[in-house]
Amino acid sequence: MLIINGSPRKNGAVRAITDQFSTGAQEAGQEVTQFDVGVNPLPMLSVDQENNFQLTDQRLDQLKQAMSLADTIVFTTPLYLFGMSAQMKTVVDYMQFWDHELRQEKTGVLIAVSTTDNFDHVKSEFKEIFDEFGWRFGGQVLAGKVTGPDHLRFYPQVAYELGKSL
């Protein structure tokens, strides 16, 4: 299982919920790898002088390999104006170039945290992403009305149970 964390906050609500998900998955026997793109972002998609996309970077290669090997990929992100973080969007941008490696039998999971309770846009985006690659939907934790890591209510337990169920 690969968890891709798109939160720029080291000790924020996304990390706290993700850690509980990971604990549940490990207790269920999953081997869990976490890849942090939030605190340590990937380079943004860019082109060279010949207008070719720049796809060579050591961390990009590591992420592509980890995604290719994982049976389950978990995307964790805060919501900013109803959408995923820029750091997570960068991951999604690169995924279009890894079509061959990612179009395998996999399970996709979404963990999103927001100060509002409107997740329609991000749910729709990730449904399309999972559908595009032919992945099975493994579940989601949509933590709404969360203002910080001290205001998580029952969401860590929900994440733990989802992780344990996979």
PDB file of C-alpha atoms in Angstrom:
ATOM      1  CA  MET A   1       0.000   0.000   0.000  1.00  0.00           C
ATOM      2  CA  LEU A   2       1.252   3.459  -0.910  1.00  0.00           C
ATOM      3  CA  ILE A   3       0.015   6.581   0.880  1.00  0.00           C
ATOM      4  CA  ILE A   4       0.700   9.852  -0.940  1.00  0.00           C
ATOM      5  CA  ASN A   5       0.378  12.767   1.482  1.00  0.00           C
ATOM      6  CA  GLY A   6      -0.347  16.100  -0.177  1.00  0.00           C
ATOM      7  CA  SER A   7      -0.571  18.283   2.921  1.00  0.00           C
ATOM      8  CA  PRO A   8       1.999  21.050   3.376  1.00  0.00           C
ATOM      9  CA  ARG A   9       1.472  20.913   7.163  1.00  0.00           C
ATOM     10  CA  LYS A  10       3.854  18.616   9.028  1.00  0.00           C
ATOM     11  CA  ASN A  11       1.592  18.121  12.026  1.00  0.00           C
ATOM     12  CA  GLY A  12      -1.812  19.015  10.633  1.00  0.00           C
ATOM     13  CA  ALA A  13      -5.158  17.280  10.542  1.00  0.00           C
ATOM     14  CA  VAL A  14      -4.407  15.421   7.289  1.00  0.00           C
ATOM     15  CA  ARG A  15      -1.303  13.856   8.808  1.00  0.00           C
ATOM     16  CA  ALA A  16      -3.133  12.865  12.007  1.00  0.00           C
ATOM     17  CA  ILE A  17      -5.946  11.159  10.087  1.00  0.00           C
ATOM     18  CA  THR A  18      -3.509   9.561   7.634  1.00  0.00           C
ATOM     19  CA  ASP A  19      -1.416   8.165  10.475  1.00  0.00           C
ATOM     20  CA  GLN A  20      -4.492   6.463  11.938  1.00  0.00           C
ATOM     21  CA  PHE A  21      -5.390   5.020   8.529  1.00  0.00           C
ATOM     22  CA  SER A  22      -1.821   3.706   8.203  1.00  0.00           C
ATOM     23  CA  THR A  23      -1.936   2.149  11.691  1.00  0.00           C
ATOM     24  CA  GLY A  24      -5.144   0.312  10.839  1.00  0.00           C
ATOM     25  CA  ALA A  25      -3.722  -0.930   7.537  1.00  0.00           C
ATOM     26  CA  GLN A  26      -0.518  -2.153   9.206  1.00  0.00           C
ATOM     27  CA  GLU A  27      -2.466  -3.927  11.936  1.00  0.00           C
ATOM     28  CA  ALA A  28      -4.397  -5.703   9.173  1.00  0.00           C
ATOM     29  CA  GLY A  29      -1.107  -6.956   7.722  1.00  0.00           C
ATOM     30  CA  GLN A  30      -0.551  -4.388   4.986  1.00  0.00           C
ATOM     31  CA  GLU A  31       2.956  -3.209   4.164  1.00  0.00           C
ATOM     32  CA  VAL A  32       2.563   0.576   4.067  1.00  0.00           C
ATOM     33  CA  THR A  33       4.873   3.071   2.383  1.00  0.00           C
ATOM     34  CA  GLN A  34       4.294   6.803   2.735  1.00  0.00           C
ATOM     35  CA  PHE A  35       5.440   9.302   0.132  1.00  0.00           C
ATOM     36  CA  ASP A  36       5.290  12.940   1.218  1.00  0.00           C
ATOM     37  CA  VAL A  37       4.667  15.438  -1.570  1.00  0.00           C
ATOM     38  CA  GLY A  38       3.128  18.072   0.726  1.00  0.00           C
ATOM     39  CA  VAL A  39       6.067  19.113   2.877  1.00  0.00           C
ATOM     40  CA  ASN A  40       8.552  17.989   0.207  1.00  0.00           C
ATOM     41  CA  PRO A  41       6.777  18.839  -3.086  1.00  0.00           C
ATOM     42  CA  LEU A  42       7.591  17.411  -6.476  1.00  0.00           C
ATOM     43  CA  PRO A  43       8.774  19.813  -9.194  1.00  0.00           C
ATOM     44  CA  MET A  44       5.866  21.310 -11.077  1.00  0.00           C
ATOM     45  CA  LEU A  45       5.241  20.010 -14.562  1.00  0.00           C
ATOM     46  CA  SER A  46       7.303  21.993 -17.052  1.00  0.00           C
ATOM     47  CA  VAL A  47       8.624  21.865 -20.613  1.00  0.00           C
ATOM     48  CA  ASP A  48      12.108  22.316 -22.068  1.00  0.00           C
ATOM     49  CA  GLN A  49      13.172  24.597 -24.941  1.00  0.00           C
ATOM     50  CA  GLU A  50      11.861  22.079 -27.485  1.00  0.00           C
ATOM     51  CA  ASN A  51       8.453  22.065 -25.727  1.00  0.00           C
ATOM     52  CA  ASN A  52       8.949  18.526 -24.379  1.00  0.00           C
ATOM     53  CA  PHE A  53       7.708  17.715 -20.891  1.00  0.00           C
ATOM     54  CA  GLN A  54      10.464  17.362 -18.304  1.00  0.00           C
ATOM     55  CA  LEU A  55       9.850  13.984 -16.691  1.00  0.00           C
ATOM     56  CA  THR A  56      13.304  13.170 -15.360  1.00  0.00           C
ATOM     57  CA  ASP A  57      13.741  13.620 -11.637  1.00  0.00           C
ATOM     58  CA  GLN A  58      14.883  11.164  -8.975  1.00  0.00           C
ATOM     59  CA  ARG A  59      11.830  11.678  -6.742  1.00  0.00           C
ATOM     60  CA  LEU A  60       9.491  11.386  -9.729  1.00  0.00           C
ATOM     61  CA  ASP A  61      11.099   8.075 -10.621  1.00  0.00           C
ATOM     62  CA  GLN A  62      10.728   6.901  -7.006  1.00  0.00           C
ATOM     63  CA  LEU A  63       7.057   7.864  -6.931  1.00  0.00           C
ATOM     64  CA  LYS A  64       6.322   6.265 -10.291  1.00  0.00           C
ATOM     65  CA  GLN A  65       7.953   3.021  -9.177  1.00  0.00           C
ATOM     66  CA  ALA A  66       6.156   3.046  -5.811  1.00  0.00           C
ATOM     67  CA  MET A  67       2.804   3.676  -7.526  1.00  0.00           C
ATOM     68  CA  SER A  68       3.471   0.930 -10.045  1.00  0.00           C
ATOM     69  CA  LEU A  69       4.281  -1.628  -7.329  1.00  0.00           C
ATOM     70  CA  ALA A  70       1.451  -0.750  -4.937  1.00  0.00           C
ATOM     71  CA  ASP A  71      -1.808  -2.695  -4.929  1.00  0.00           C
ATOM     72  CA  THR A  72      -3.557   0.154  -3.118  1.00  0.00           C
ATOM     73  CA  ILE A  73      -2.843   3.863  -3.545  1.00  0.00           C
ATOM     74  CA  VAL A  74      -4.175   6.297  -0.951  1.00  0.00           C
ATOM     75  CA  PHE A  75      -4.342   9.995  -1.798  1.00  0.00           C
ATOM     76  CA  THR A  76      -4.485  12.280   1.255  1.00  0.00           C
ATOM     77  CA  THR A  77      -5.048  15.983   0.822  1.00  0.00           C
ATOM     78  CA  PRO A  78      -6.437  19.077   2.456  1.00  0.00           C
ATOM     79  CA  LEU A  79      -9.027  20.975   0.437  1.00  0.00           C
ATOM     80  CA  TYR A  80      -8.349  24.503  -0.723  1.00  0.00           C
ATOM     81  CA  LEU A  81     -11.359  26.154  -2.377  1.00  0.00           C
ATOM     82  CA  PHE A  82     -12.993  22.715  -2.687  1.00  0.00           C
ATOM     83  CA  GLY A  83     -10.067  21.115  -4.543  1.00  0.00           C
ATOM     84  CA  MET A  84      -6.961  19.102  -3.756  1.00  0.00           C
ATOM     85  CA  SER A  85      -3.741  20.793  -2.707  1.00  0.00           C
ATOM     86  CA  ALA A  86      -1.387  22.051  -5.419  1.00  0.00           C
ATOM     87  CA  GLN A  87       1.131  19.449  -4.246  1.00  0.00           C
ATOM     88  CA  MET A  88      -1.370  16.633  -4.859  1.00  0.00           C
ATOM     89  CA  LYS A  89      -2.437  18.154  -8.175  1.00  0.00           C
ATOM     90  CA  THR A  90       1.204  17.955  -9.284  1.00  0.00           C
ATOM     91  CA  VAL A  91       1.132  14.190  -8.616  1.00  0.00           C
ATOM     92  CA  VAL A  92      -2.052  13.870 -10.676  1.00  0.00           C
ATOM     93  CA  ASP A  93      -0.496  15.908 -13.507  1.00  0.00           C
ATOM     94  CA  TYR A  94       2.422  13.472 -13.740  1.00  0.00           C
ATOM     95  CA  MET A  95       0.161  10.421 -13.627  1.00  0.00           C
ATOM     96  CA  GLN A  96      -0.969  11.070 -17.202  1.00  0.00           C
ATOM     97  CA  PHE A  97       2.548  10.182 -18.369  1.00  0.00           C
ATOM     98  CA  TRP A  98       2.619   6.944 -16.355  1.00  0.00           C
ATOM     99  CA  ASP A  99      -0.471   5.449 -17.974  1.00  0.00           C
ATOM    100  CA  HIS A 100       1.186   2.145 -18.859  1.00  0.00           C
ATOM    101  CA  GLU A 101       2.630   1.640 -15.379  1.00  0.00           C
ATOM    102  CA  LEU A 102      -0.564   2.619 -13.552  1.00  0.00           C
ATOM    103  CA  ARG A 103      -3.209   0.942 -15.695  1.00  0.00           C
ATOM    104  CA  GLN A 104      -3.174  -2.189 -13.574  1.00  0.00           C
ATOM    105  CA  GLU A 105      -5.505  -3.805 -11.086  1.00  0.00           C
ATOM    106  CA  LYS A 106      -5.271  -1.443  -8.125  1.00  0.00           C
ATOM    107  CA  THR A 107      -7.440   0.057  -5.432  1.00  0.00           C
ATOM    108  CA  GLY A 108      -7.727   3.823  -4.983  1.00  0.00           C
ATOM    109  CA  VAL A 109      -8.613   5.500  -1.685  1.00  0.00           C
ATOM    110  CA  LEU A 110      -9.237   9.175  -0.915  1.00  0.00           C
ATOM    111  CA  ILE A 111      -8.674  10.930   2.399  1.00  0.00           C
ATOM    112  CA  ALA A 112      -9.625  14.610   2.300  1.00  0.00           C
ATOM    113  CA  VAL A 113      -9.854  17.190   5.075  1.00  0.00           C
ATOM    114  CA  SER A 114     -11.689  20.503   4.852  1.00  0.00           C
ATOM    115  CA  THR A 115     -12.993  23.331   6.981  1.00  0.00           C
ATOM    116  CA  THR A 116     -16.272  22.983   5.049  1.00  0.00           C
ATOM    117  CA  ASP A 117     -18.372  19.903   4.393  1.00  0.00           C
ATOM    118  CA  ASN A 118     -18.503  20.249   0.603  1.00  0.00           C
ATOM    119  CA  PHE A 119     -16.433  17.491  -0.995  1.00  0.00           C
ATOM    120  CA  ASP A 120     -18.331  17.250  -4.291  1.00  0.00           C
ATOM    121  CA  HIS A 121     -15.536  18.579  -6.503  1.00  0.00           C
ATOM    122  CA  VAL A 122     -12.677  16.490  -5.064  1.00  0.00           C
ATOM    123  CA  LYS A 123     -14.829  13.331  -4.941  1.00  0.00           C
ATOM    124  CA  SER A 124     -15.684  13.826  -8.610  1.00  0.00           C
ATOM    125  CA  GLU A 125     -12.038  14.391  -9.556  1.00  0.00           C
ATOM    126  CA  PHE A 126     -10.795  11.275  -7.811  1.00  0.00           C
ATOM    127  CA  LYS A 127     -13.658   9.174  -9.152  1.00  0.00           C
ATOM    128  CA  GLU A 128     -12.566  10.169 -12.662  1.00  0.00           C
ATOM    129  CA  ILE A 129      -8.903   9.466 -11.862  1.00  0.00           C
ATOM    130  CA  PHE A 130      -9.673   6.013 -10.460  1.00  0.00           C
ATOM    131  CA  ASP A 131     -11.999   5.257 -13.395  1.00  0.00           C
ATOM    132  CA  GLU A 132      -9.411   6.432 -15.935  1.00  0.00           C
ATOM    133  CA  PHE A 133      -6.871   3.900 -14.679  1.00  0.00           C
ATOM    134  CA  GLY A 134      -9.427   1.149 -14.104  1.00  0.00           C
ATOM    135  CA  TRP A 135      -8.884   1.086 -10.348  1.00  0.00           C
ATOM    136  CA  ARG A 136     -11.364  -0.252  -7.834  1.00  0.00           C
ATOM    137  CA  PHE A 137     -12.717   2.318  -5.368  1.00  0.00           C
ATOM    138  CA  GLY A 138     -11.572   1.262  -1.900  1.00  0.00           C
ATOM    139  CA  GLY A 139     -13.316   3.920   0.150  1.00  0.00           C
ATOM    140  CA  GLN A 140     -12.860   7.417   1.439  1.00  0.00           C
ATOM    141  CA  VAL A 141     -12.619   9.486   4.571  1.00  0.00           C
ATOM    142  CA  LEU A 142     -14.052  12.943   4.070  1.00  0.00           C
ATOM    143  CA  ALA A 143     -13.294  14.888   7.237  1.00  0.00           C
ATOM    144  CA  GLY A 144     -15.485  17.972   7.116  1.00  0.00           C
ATOM    145  CA  LYS A 145     -15.649  21.010   9.363  1.00  0.00           C
ATOM    146  CA  VAL A 146     -12.132  20.296  10.659  1.00  0.00           C
ATOM    147  CA  THR A 147     -10.265  23.430  11.684  1.00  0.00           C
ATOM    148  CA  GLY A 148      -7.055  21.756  12.826  1.00  0.00           C
ATOM    149  CA  PRO A 149      -5.480  18.672  14.375  1.00  0.00           C
ATOM    150  CA  ASP A 150      -7.179  19.408  17.715  1.00  0.00           C
ATOM    151  CA  HIS A 151     -10.641  19.352  16.119  1.00  0.00           C
ATOM    152  CA  LEU A 152     -10.713  15.917  14.469  1.00  0.00           C
ATOM    153  CA  ARG A 153     -13.694  14.441  16.335  1.00  0.00           C
ATOM    154  CA  PHE A 154     -14.373  10.849  15.154  1.00  0.00           C
ATOM    155  CA  TYR A 155     -12.449  11.000  11.853  1.00  0.00           C
ATOM    156  CA  PRO A 156      -9.229   9.329  13.046  1.00  0.00           C
ATOM    157  CA  GLN A 157     -11.259   6.294  14.155  1.00  0.00           C
ATOM    158  CA  VAL A 158     -13.083   6.192  10.794  1.00  0.00           C
ATOM    159  CA  ALA A 159      -9.718   6.316   9.003  1.00  0.00           C
ATOM    160  CA  TYR A 160      -8.297   3.605  11.252  1.00  0.00           C
ATOM    161  CA  GLU A 161     -11.251   1.318  10.495  1.00  0.00           C
ATOM    162  CA  LEU A 162     -11.004   1.938   6.746  1.00  0.00           C
ATOM    163  CA  GLY A 163      -7.267   1.173   6.815  1.00  0.00           C
ATOM    164  CA  LYS A 164      -7.919  -2.003   8.755  1.00  0.00           C
ATOM    165  CA  SER A 165     -10.587  -3.117   6.277  1.00  0.00           C
ATOM    166  CA  LEU A 166      -8.333  -3.057   3.200  1.00  0.00           C
TER     167      LEU A 166
END
